[in-house]
PDB file of C-alpha atoms in Angstrom:
ATOM      1  CA  MET A  72     125.548  -5.382  14.744  1.00  0.00           C
ATOM      2  CA  GLU A  73     127.562  -3.506  12.149  1.00  0.00           C
ATOM      3  CA  LEU A  74     129.826  -0.532  12.607  1.00  0.00           C
ATOM      4  CA  ARG A  75     131.576   1.954  10.412  1.00  0.00           C
ATOM      5  CA  PRO A  76     135.286   1.991  11.067  1.00  0.00           C
ATOM      6  CA  ARG A  77     137.233   5.195  10.704  1.00  0.00           C
ATOM      7  CA  TYR A  78     139.879   3.390   8.645  1.00  0.00           C
ATOM      8  CA  ASN A  79     139.554   0.961   5.747  1.00  0.00           C
ATOM      9  CA  GLN A  80     139.782  -2.513   7.203  1.00  0.00           C
ATOM     10  CA  PRO A  81     140.492  -5.824   5.462  1.00  0.00           C
ATOM     11  CA  PHE A  82     137.327  -7.339   6.952  1.00  0.00           C
ATOM     12  CA  THR A  83     134.016  -6.312   8.437  1.00  0.00           C
ATOM     13  CA  LEU A  84     132.645  -7.192  11.854  1.00  0.00           C
ATOM     14  CA  SER A  85     130.247  -9.634  10.179  1.00  0.00           C
ATOM     15  CA  GLU A  86     133.172 -11.356   8.466  1.00  0.00           C
ATOM     16  CA  ALA A  87     135.249 -11.398  11.658  1.00  0.00           C
ATOM     17  CA  ILE A  88     132.398 -13.115  13.482  1.00  0.00           C
ATOM     18  CA  LEU A  89     132.645 -15.971  10.950  1.00  0.00           C
ATOM     19  CA  LEU A  90     136.278 -16.642  11.946  1.00  0.00           C
ATOM     20  CA  ASP A  91     137.090 -19.269  14.540  1.00  0.00           C
ATOM     21  CA  ILE A  92     138.146 -18.140  18.010  1.00  0.00           C
ATOM     22  CA  SER A  93     141.779 -19.224  17.614  1.00  0.00           C
ATOM     23  CA  THR A  94     142.165 -17.227  14.375  1.00  0.00           C
ATOM     24  CA  ILE A  95     140.709 -14.136  16.023  1.00  0.00           C
ATOM     25  CA  SER A  96     142.953 -14.581  19.042  1.00  0.00           C
ATOM     26  CA  GLU A  97     146.075 -15.035  16.918  1.00  0.00           C
ATOM     27  CA  GLU A  98     145.252 -11.947  14.847  1.00  0.00           C
ATOM     28  CA  ILE A  99     144.753  -9.831  17.967  1.00  0.00           C
ATOM     29  CA  THR A 100     148.115 -10.992  19.303  1.00  0.00           C
ATOM     30  CA  ARG A 101     149.837 -10.252  15.973  1.00  0.00           C
ATOM     31  CA  LEU A 102     148.314  -6.790  15.835  1.00  0.00           C
ATOM     32  CA  GLN A 103     149.299  -6.047  19.437  1.00  0.00           C
ATOM     33  CA  TYR A 104     152.894  -6.976  18.662  1.00  0.00           C
ATOM     34  CA  SER A 105     152.844  -4.818  15.539  1.00  0.00           C
ATOM     35  CA  ILE A 106     151.495  -1.848  17.503  1.00  0.00           C
ATOM     36  CA  LYS A 107     154.184  -2.318  20.140  1.00  0.00           C
ATOM     37  CA  ARG A 108     156.915  -2.211  17.485  1.00  0.00           C
ATOM     38  CA  LEU A 109     155.355   0.786  15.738  1.00  0.00           C
ATOM     39  CA  ARG A 110     155.205   2.698  19.024  1.00  0.00           C
ATOM     40  CA  GLU A 111     158.865   1.949  19.668  1.00  0.00           C
ATOM     41  CA  THR A 112     159.638   3.326  16.211  1.00  0.00           C
ATOM     42  CA  GLN A 113     157.472   6.351  16.940  1.00  0.00           C
ATOM     43  CA  GLU A 114     159.497   7.086  20.076  1.00  0.00           C
ATOM     44  CA  THR A 115     162.709   7.047  18.028  1.00  0.00           C
ATOM     45  CA  LEU A 116     161.229   9.229  15.306  1.00  0.00           C
ATOM     46  CA  GLN A 117     159.867  11.647  17.919  1.00  0.00           C
ATOM     47  CA  GLU A 118     163.333  11.961  19.463  1.00  0.00           C
ATOM     48  CA  VAL A 119     164.803  12.831  16.057  1.00  0.00           C
ATOM     49  CA  ILE A 120     162.050  15.375  15.457  1.00  0.00           C
ATOM     50  CA  ASP A 121     162.498  16.906  18.922  1.00  0.00           C
ATOM     51  CA  GLU A 122     166.286  17.166  18.521  1.00  0.00           C
ATOM     52  CA  ALA A 123     166.033  19.167  15.293  1.00  0.00           C
ATOM     53  CA  GLU A 124     167.184  22.765  15.620  1.00  0.00           C
ATOM     54  CA  SER A 125     163.974  24.017  14.025  1.00  0.00           C
ATOM     55  CA  PRO A 126     160.781  22.429  12.687  1.00  0.00           C
ATOM     56  CA  GLY A 127     161.988  23.082   9.136  1.00  0.00           C
ATOM     57  CA  ALA A 128     165.252  21.248   9.808  1.00  0.00           C
ATOM     58  CA  VAL A 129     163.538  17.883  10.261  1.00  0.00           C
ATOM     59  CA  ASP A 130     163.863  15.514   7.315  1.00  0.00           C
ATOM     60  CA  VAL A 131     160.527  15.427   5.475  1.00  0.00           C
ATOM     61  CA  GLU A 132     160.703  11.627   5.225  1.00  0.00           C
ATOM     62  CA  ILE A 133     160.989  11.314   9.011  1.00  0.00           C
ATOM     63  CA  VAL A 134     157.925  13.475   9.537  1.00  0.00           C
ATOM     64  CA  GLN A 135     156.054  11.511   6.858  1.00  0.00           C
ATOM     65  CA  ALA A 136     157.030   8.181   8.463  1.00  0.00           C
ATOM     66  CA  PHE A 137     155.822   9.459  11.838  1.00  0.00           C
ATOM     67  CA  LYS A 138     152.445  10.474  10.365  1.00  0.00           C
ATOM     68  CA  GLU A 139     152.066   7.198   8.465  1.00  0.00           C
ATOM     69  CA  ASN A 140     152.850   5.192  11.590  1.00  0.00           C
ATOM     70  CA  GLN A 141     150.168   7.112  13.495  1.00  0.00           C
ATOM     71  CA  GLU A 142     147.624   6.097  10.861  1.00  0.00           C
ATOM     72  CA  VAL A 143     148.724   2.452  10.927  1.00  0.00           C
ATOM     73  CA  ILE A 144     148.548   2.356  14.736  1.00  0.00           C
ATOM     74  CA  GLY A 145     145.048   3.812  14.656  1.00  0.00           C
ATOM     75  CA  SER A 146     143.934   1.340  12.019  1.00  0.00           C
ATOM     76  CA  GLN A 147     145.363  -1.619  13.908  1.00  0.00           C
ATOM     77  CA  GLU A 148     143.801  -0.493  17.199  1.00  0.00           C
ATOM     78  CA  GLU A 149     140.485  -0.258  15.400  1.00  0.00           C
ATOM     79  CA  ARG A 150     140.972  -3.742  13.927  1.00  0.00           C
ATOM     80  CA  ILE A 151     141.624  -5.118  17.409  1.00  0.00           C
ATOM     81  CA  LEU A 152     138.352  -3.583  18.569  1.00  0.00           C
ATOM     82  CA  ILE A 153     136.502  -5.251  15.690  1.00  0.00           C
ATOM     83  CA  LEU A 154     138.066  -8.587  16.582  1.00  0.00           C
ATOM     84  CA  LYS A 155     137.209  -8.126  20.263  1.00  0.00           C
ATOM     85  CA  LEU A 156     133.610  -7.422  19.273  1.00  0.00           C
ATOM     86  CA  ALA A 157     133.659 -10.643  17.225  1.00  0.00           C
ATOM     87  CA  LEU A 158     134.898 -12.552  20.269  1.00  0.00           C
ATOM     88  CA  ALA A 159     132.168 -10.995  22.391  1.00  0.00           C
ATOM     89  CA  ASP A 160     129.584 -12.066  19.807  1.00  0.00           C
ATOM     90  CA  LYS A 161     130.848 -15.626  20.268  1.00  0.00           C
ATOM     91  CA  GLY A 162     130.425 -15.294  24.034  1.00  0.00           C
ATOM     92  CA  VAL A 163     134.160 -15.066  24.697  1.00  0.00           C
ATOM     93  CA  SER A 164     135.280 -12.508  27.240  1.00  0.00           C
ATOM     94  CA  SER A 165     138.466 -11.039  25.804  1.00  0.00           C
ATOM     95  CA  GLY A 166     139.533  -9.551  29.147  1.00  0.00           C
ATOM     96  CA  ALA A 167     142.593  -7.421  29.769  1.00  0.00           C
ATOM     97  CA  HIS A 168     144.780  -9.804  27.773  1.00  0.00           C
ATOM     98  CA  TYR A 169     143.526  -8.252  24.540  1.00  0.00           C
ATOM     99  CA  ASP A 170     143.521  -4.619  25.647  1.00  0.00           C
ATOM    100  CA  VAL A 171     145.573  -2.208  23.575  1.00  0.00           C
ATOM    101  CA  ASP A 172     148.509  -0.867  25.589  1.00  0.00           C
ATOM    102  CA  THR A 173     148.233   2.907  25.505  1.00  0.00           C
ATOM    103  CA  SER A 174     151.156   3.624  27.829  1.00  0.00           C
ATOM    104  CA  THR A 175     153.385   4.631  24.920  1.00  0.00           C
ATOM    105  CA  GLN A 176     150.678   5.847  22.582  1.00  0.00           C
ATOM    106  CA  MET A 177     151.949   8.769  20.516  1.00  0.00           C
ATOM    107  CA  THR A 178     148.645  10.057  19.198  1.00  0.00           C
ATOM    108  CA  ALA A 179     146.659  12.604  21.147  1.00  0.00           C
ATOM    109  CA  LYS A 180     143.304  11.007  20.404  1.00  0.00           C
ATOM    110  CA  SER A 181     142.375   7.382  20.028  1.00  0.00           C
ATOM    111  CA  PRO A 182     140.476   6.599  16.829  1.00  0.00           C
ATOM    112  CA  LEU A 183     138.335   4.072  18.658  1.00  0.00           C
ATOM    113  CA  HIS A 184     135.803   6.636  19.813  1.00  0.00           C
ATOM    114  CA  ASP A 185     135.226   7.694  16.206  1.00  0.00           C
ATOM    115  CA  PHE A 186     133.265   4.511  15.496  1.00  0.00           C
ATOM    116  CA  ASP A 187     129.817   4.945  14.087  1.00  0.00           C
ATOM    117  CA  PHE A 188     127.567   1.959  14.617  1.00  0.00           C
ATOM    118  CA  GLY A 189     125.478   1.588  11.518  1.00  0.00           C
ATOM    119  CA  GLU A 190     125.447   0.004   8.112  1.00  0.00           C
ATOM    120  CA  ASP A 191     128.600  -1.837   7.052  1.00  0.00           C
ATOM    121  CA  HIS A 192     130.484  -0.085   4.249  1.00  0.00           C
ATOM    122  CA  ASN A 193     133.411  -2.419   3.611  1.00  0.00           C
ATOM    123  CA  GLY A 194     131.357  -4.715   1.420  1.00  0.00           C
ATOM    124  CA  PRO A 195     131.478  -8.460   1.095  1.00  0.00           C
ATOM    125  CA  GLY A 196     134.598 -10.430   0.449  1.00  0.00           C
ATOM    126  CA  SER A 197     136.420 -13.588   1.300  1.00  0.00           C
ATOM    127  CA  ILE A 198     138.967 -13.720   4.093  1.00  0.00           C
ATOM    128  CA  GLU A 199     142.460 -15.050   3.564  1.00  0.00           C
ATOM    129  CA  GLU A 200     145.851 -14.561   5.193  1.00  0.00           C
ATOM    130  CA  ASP A 201     148.326 -12.059   3.771  1.00  0.00           C
ATOM    131  CA  ASP A 202     152.130 -12.474   3.665  1.00  0.00           C
ATOM    132  CA  SER A 203     152.561 -10.904   7.108  1.00  0.00           C
ATOM    133  CA  GLY A 204     150.374 -13.559   8.684  1.00  0.00           C
ATOM    134  CA  GLY A 205     147.453 -11.150   9.008  1.00  0.00           C
ATOM    135  CA  LEU A 206     143.981 -11.356   7.588  1.00  0.00           C
ATOM    136  CA  HIS A 207     143.190  -9.942   4.195  1.00  0.00           C
ATOM    137  CA  LEU A 208     140.131  -9.948   1.991  1.00  0.00           C
TER     138      LEU A 208
END
């Protein structure tokens, strides 16, 4: 099973399936922590935006950071879904432990329902860890 993610991802579902269960689990946990921190930042940025006297009074960099964080959150949520699908392919039930916490989600629409199951478009590559401890091709 292949899918077309909405965002560019560092690995495909096929490549994620090749990873061992502990690596997948650790990456999901790392991504969940990252999303939690990004959402906390989003709350702070949203407060600054809301406190501005007018929409034009908000610092352009703050608005840009807010938009960029939304994209990163969406991409990381999507990556978690890919990893959960890889776990499922291995017969591992990921359960609620790996669910993305949406209680503080700042975006109006989750990117996860934008998935298109079909031919993989990320192409082949080798998987290695990046400096942040995440996976990178």
